[in-house]
PDB file of C-alpha atoms in Angstrom:
ATOM      1  CA  MET A   1      -0.078  -0.273   0.003  1.00 49.00           C
ATOM      2  CA  TYR A   2       1.019   3.423  -0.669  1.00 53.00           C
ATOM      3  CA  GLU A   3       1.258   6.516   1.585  1.00 67.00           C
ATOM      4  CA  ALA A   4      -0.694   9.718   1.042  1.00 72.00           C
ATOM      5  CA  LEU A   5       1.655  11.971  -1.321  1.00 79.00           C
ATOM      6  CA  THR A   6       2.737  15.357  -1.509  1.00 89.00           C
ATOM      7  CA  PRO A   7       2.197  17.256  -4.758  1.00 93.00           C
ATOM      8  CA  PHE A   8       5.889  16.264  -6.099  1.00 94.00           C
ATOM      9  CA  HIS A   9       8.360  19.338  -7.335  1.00 96.00           C
ATOM     10  CA  LEU A  10      10.455  18.157 -10.726  1.00 97.00           C
ATOM     11  CA  ALA A  11      12.371  21.175 -12.757  1.00 97.00           C
ATOM     12  CA  ILE A  12      13.204  20.595 -16.425  1.00 97.00           C
ATOM     13  CA  GLN A  13      15.102  21.685 -19.637  1.00 96.00           C
ATOM     14  CA  VAL A  14      13.590  23.173 -22.575  1.00 96.00           C
ATOM     15  CA  ARG A  15      14.660  24.777 -25.796  1.00 94.00           C
ATOM     16  CA  ASP A  16      12.366  27.478 -25.700  1.00 95.00           C
ATOM     17  CA  ILE A  17       9.918  29.040 -22.979  1.00 96.00           C
ATOM     18  CA  ALA A  18       7.375  30.241 -25.602  1.00 97.00           C
ATOM     19  CA  GLU A  19       7.566  26.429 -26.918  1.00 96.00           C
ATOM     20  CA  ALA A  20       7.142  25.242 -23.652  1.00 97.00           C
ATOM     21  CA  ARG A  21       4.281  27.054 -22.467  1.00 97.00           C
ATOM     22  CA  GLU A  22       2.364  26.810 -25.574  1.00 97.00           C
ATOM     23  CA  PHE A  23       2.960  22.734 -25.654  1.00 97.00           C
ATOM     24  CA  TYR A  24       2.289  22.788 -21.399  1.00 98.00           C
ATOM     25  CA  GLY A  25       0.007  25.382 -21.155  1.00 97.00           C
ATOM     26  CA  THR A  26      -2.119  25.156 -24.512  1.00 96.00           C
ATOM     27  CA  THR A  27      -1.223  21.478 -25.990  1.00 95.00           C
ATOM     28  CA  LEU A  28      -1.726  19.914 -22.911  1.00 96.00           C
ATOM     29  CA  GLY A  29      -4.227  22.324 -20.332  1.00 96.00           C
ATOM     30  CA  PHE A  30      -1.627  22.685 -17.800  1.00 97.00           C
ATOM     31  CA  SER A  31      -2.353  25.927 -16.076  1.00 98.00           C
ATOM     32  CA  GLU A  32       0.269  28.577 -14.724  1.00 98.00           C
ATOM     33  CA  GLY A  33       1.890  29.190 -11.816  1.00 97.00           C
ATOM     34  CA  ARG A  34       4.616  31.965 -11.363  1.00 97.00           C
ATOM     35  CA  SER A  35       7.149  32.796 -13.879  1.00 97.00           C
ATOM     36  CA  ASP A  36      10.084  34.908 -15.095  1.00 96.00           C
ATOM     37  CA  SER A  37      11.589  35.703 -18.585  1.00 95.00           C
ATOM     38  CA  ARG A  38      14.031  31.965 -17.762  1.00 96.00           C
ATOM     39  CA  TRP A  39      11.509  30.213 -16.021  1.00 98.00           C
ATOM     40  CA  VAL A  40       7.992  28.819 -15.629  1.00 98.00           C
ATOM     41  CA  ASP A  41       5.425  27.164 -13.129  1.00 98.00           C
ATOM     42  CA  PHE A  42       3.184  24.529 -14.268  1.00 98.00           C
ATOM     43  CA  ASN A  43       0.273  22.680 -12.466  1.00 98.00           C
ATOM     44  CA  MET A  44       0.636  18.962 -13.462  1.00 97.00           C
ATOM     45  CA  PHE A  45      -2.671  17.365 -12.001  1.00 96.00           C
ATOM     46  CA  GLY A  46      -1.472  19.595  -9.063  1.00 96.00           C
ATOM     47  CA  HIS A  47       1.537  19.095  -8.475  1.00 97.00           C
ATOM     48  CA  GLN A  48       4.674  21.542 -10.249  1.00 98.00           C
ATOM     49  CA  LEU A  49       6.769  20.988 -12.962  1.00 98.00           C
ATOM     50  CA  VAL A  50       8.851  23.377 -13.453  1.00 98.00           C
ATOM     51  CA  VAL A  51      10.620  24.544 -17.828  1.00 98.00           C
ATOM     52  CA  HIS A  52      13.727  26.493 -17.234  1.00 98.00           C
ATOM     53  CA  VAL A  53      14.734  27.286 -20.219  1.00 97.00           C
ATOM     54  CA  ASN A  54      18.023  26.578 -21.805  1.00 95.00           C
ATOM     55  CA  PRO A  55      19.231  27.582 -25.067  1.00 87.00           C
ATOM     56  CA  GLU A  56      22.159  25.329 -25.532  1.00 88.00           C
ATOM     57  CA  LEU A  57      19.638  22.036 -25.177  1.00 86.00           C
ATOM     58  CA  ARG A  58      18.975  20.406 -28.278  1.00 78.00           C
ATOM     59  CA  HIS A  59      16.476  17.611 -29.198  1.00 69.00           C
ATOM     60  CA  ARG A  60      17.936  14.700 -27.112  1.00 68.00           C
ATOM     61  CA  ASN A  61      18.133  11.518 -28.126  1.00 65.00           C
ATOM     62  CA  SER A  62      17.040   9.588 -25.643  1.00 71.00           C
ATOM     63  CA  GLN A  63      17.853   5.514 -25.191  1.00 88.00           C
ATOM     64  CA  PHE A  64      15.110   3.329 -24.795  1.00 90.00           C
ATOM     65  CA  ASN A  65      14.595  -0.213 -22.881  1.00 91.00           C
ATOM     66  CA  PRO A  66      11.927  -3.313 -23.480  1.00 90.00           C
ATOM     67  CA  VAL A  67       8.939  -3.123 -21.113  1.00 93.00           C
ATOM     68  CA  ASP A  68       6.471  -5.503 -22.406  1.00 88.00           C
ATOM     69  CA  GLY A  69       7.598  -5.633 -25.969  1.00 89.00           C
ATOM     70  CA  LYS A  70       7.419  -1.841 -25.958  1.00 90.00           C
ATOM     71  CA  ASP A  71      10.645   0.074 -26.791  1.00 92.00           C
ATOM     72  CA  VAL A  72      10.739   2.584 -23.468  1.00 92.00           C
ATOM     73  CA  PRO A  73      12.277   5.810 -23.260  1.00 92.00           C
ATOM     74  CA  ILE A  74      14.915   6.741 -20.379  1.00 90.00           C
ATOM     75  CA  PRO A  75      14.586   9.085 -18.767  1.00 92.00           C
ATOM     76  CA  HIS A  76      10.987   9.594 -18.645  1.00 93.00           C
ATOM     77  CA  PHE A  77       8.517  11.159 -16.120  1.00 95.00           C
ATOM     78  CA  GLY A  78       4.908  11.820 -15.488  1.00 95.00           C
ATOM     79  CA  VAL A  79       2.028  11.024 -13.163  1.00 96.00           C
ATOM     80  CA  VAL A  80      -0.465   8.705 -12.045  1.00 95.00           C
ATOM     81  CA  LEU A  81      -3.443   9.208 -12.707  1.00 96.00           C
ATOM     82  CA  THR A  82      -7.044   7.384 -12.186  1.00 95.00           C
ATOM     83  CA  LEU A  83      -7.811   5.371 -15.219  1.00 95.00           C
ATOM     84  CA  PRO A  84     -10.623   7.622 -15.682  1.00 96.00           C
ATOM     85  CA  GLN A  85      -9.005  10.690 -15.749  1.00 96.00           C
ATOM     86  CA  TRP A  86      -5.923   8.432 -17.858  1.00 97.00           C
ATOM     87  CA  HIS A  87      -8.983   7.552 -20.917  1.00 96.00           C
ATOM     88  CA  GLU A  88     -10.428  11.702 -20.365  1.00 96.00           C
ATOM     89  CA  PHE A  89      -6.572  13.074 -20.998  1.00 96.00           C
ATOM     90  CA  ARG A  90      -5.928  10.443 -23.793  1.00 96.00           C
ATOM     91  CA  VAL A  91      -8.982  11.170 -25.073  1.00 95.00           C
ATOM     92  CA  ARG A  92      -7.604  14.740 -25.483  1.00 93.00           C
ATOM     93  CA  LEU A  93      -3.877  13.738 -26.372  1.00 94.00           C
ATOM     94  CA  GLU A  94      -4.866  11.808 -29.457  1.00 93.00           C
ATOM     95  CA  SER A  95      -6.598  14.488 -30.823  1.00 91.00           C
ATOM     96  CA  LEU A  96      -3.713  16.916 -29.943  1.00 91.00           C
ATOM     97  CA  ILE A  97      -0.640  15.326 -30.532  1.00 90.00           C
ATOM     98  CA  SER A  98       0.808  12.768 -33.285  1.00 85.00           C
ATOM     99  CA  ASP A  99       4.040  10.990 -33.116  1.00 92.00           C
ATOM    100  CA  PHE A 100       3.319   8.686 -29.825  1.00 95.00           C
ATOM    101  CA  VAL A 101       6.161   7.245 -28.395  1.00 95.00           C
ATOM    102  CA  VAL A 102       4.775   4.251 -27.314  1.00 96.00           C
ATOM    103  CA  GLU A 103       0.674   4.730 -28.456  1.00 95.00           C
ATOM    104  CA  PRO A 104      -1.648   4.187 -25.500  1.00 97.00           C
ATOM    105  CA  HIS A 105      -2.664   0.916 -24.762  1.00 96.00           C
ATOM    106  CA  VAL A 106      -2.860  -1.500 -21.513  1.00 96.00           C
ATOM    107  CA  ARG A 107       0.773  -3.042 -20.642  1.00 94.00           C
ATOM    108  CA  PHE A 108       0.901  -6.437 -18.829  1.00 94.00           C
ATOM    109  CA  GLU A 109      -2.383  -7.128 -19.388  1.00 92.00           C
ATOM    110  CA  GLY A 110      -3.666  -9.843 -16.808  1.00 91.00           C
ATOM    111  CA  GLN A 111      -0.800  -9.411 -15.125  1.00 90.00           C
ATOM    112  CA  PRO A 112       0.731  -7.658 -11.432  1.00 90.00           C
ATOM    113  CA  GLY A 113       0.822  -4.092 -11.932  1.00 90.00           C
ATOM    114  CA  GLU A 114      -1.196  -4.178 -15.267  1.00 92.00           C
ATOM    115  CA  GLN A 115      -1.797  -0.574 -16.870  1.00 95.00           C
ATOM    116  CA  ALA A 116      -2.942   2.199 -18.766  1.00 97.00           C
ATOM    117  CA  THR A 117       0.415   3.728 -19.903  1.00 97.00           C
ATOM    118  CA  LEU A 118       1.218   6.061 -23.104  1.00 97.00           C
ATOM    119  CA  PHE A 119       4.841   7.909 -23.882  1.00 96.00           C
ATOM    120  CA  PHE A 120       5.382  10.924 -25.774  1.00 96.00           C
ATOM    121  CA  LEU A 121       7.794  13.546 -26.176  1.00 94.00           C
ATOM    122  CA  ASP A 122       7.306  17.189 -25.280  1.00 95.00           C
ATOM    123  CA  PRO A 123       9.199  19.856 -28.390  1.00 93.00           C
ATOM    124  CA  SER A 124      12.593  19.715 -26.513  1.00 93.00           C
ATOM    125  CA  GLY A 125      12.758  15.905 -26.578  1.00 92.00           C
ATOM    126  CA  ASN A 126      11.742  15.091 -22.643  1.00 94.00           C
ATOM    127  CA  ALA A 127      10.566  11.643 -22.680  1.00 95.00           C
ATOM    128  CA  LEU A 128       6.415  11.924 -20.748  1.00 96.00           C
ATOM    129  CA  GLU A 129       4.887   8.879 -19.244  1.00 97.00           C
ATOM    130  CA  PHE A 130       1.222   8.767 -17.950  1.00 97.00           C
ATOM    131  CA  LYS A 131      -0.071   5.807 -16.419  1.00 97.00           C
ATOM    132  CA  ALA A 132      -3.500   4.469 -15.114  1.00 96.00           C
ATOM    133  CA  PHE A 133      -4.099   1.256 -12.826  1.00 94.00           C
ATOM    134  CA  ALA A 134      -7.784  -0.580 -12.090  1.00 91.00           C
ATOM    135  CA  ASP A 135      -6.707  -0.722  -8.609  1.00 89.00           C
ATOM    136  CA  ILE A 136      -3.780   1.823  -7.852  1.00 86.00           C
ATOM    137  CA  ASP A 137      -3.899   0.085  -3.822  1.00 84.00           C
ATOM    138  CA  LYS A 138      -3.239  -3.052  -5.270  1.00 84.00           C
ATOM    139  CA  GLU A 139      -0.701  -2.685  -8.536  1.00 83.00           C
ATOM    140  CA  LEU A 140       1.294   0.177  -8.560  1.00 84.00           C
ATOM    141  CA  PHE A 141       3.830  -1.728  -6.250  1.00 84.00           C
ATOM    142  CA  ALA A 142       3.117  -4.808  -7.399  1.00 84.00           C
ATOM    143  CA  ARG A 143       5.470  -7.370  -8.092  1.00 83.00           C
TER     144      ARG A 143
END
């Protein structure tokens, strides 16, 4: 069983603030908090995601590890959602994201840890995963 969690804080590099605002704010629908000319806070499902500009950043070539027959990008980050939230977010993304790294699907079907998951990249090459479990208490840390 997992313990009650407080919001996480994650700061990542992006190559352009305006591009990040468009992607995280408009495309993904994350509301904006505090900002400066070189960074922006976003509310990512109740968590604090901060993008910091690094104009030297080039599109990253992620490495991949095979997981349940799919190539999963590393590193990556994201949020574990409820199954209804995941389905709603997936529908939104499918109309806005044309190139998923890993298409929305159920991973580990019928096995411990079964989960709905999807992966995509932001414009700076950061890999994001959003997943959900039918029974998070039982499946999040299943073995």
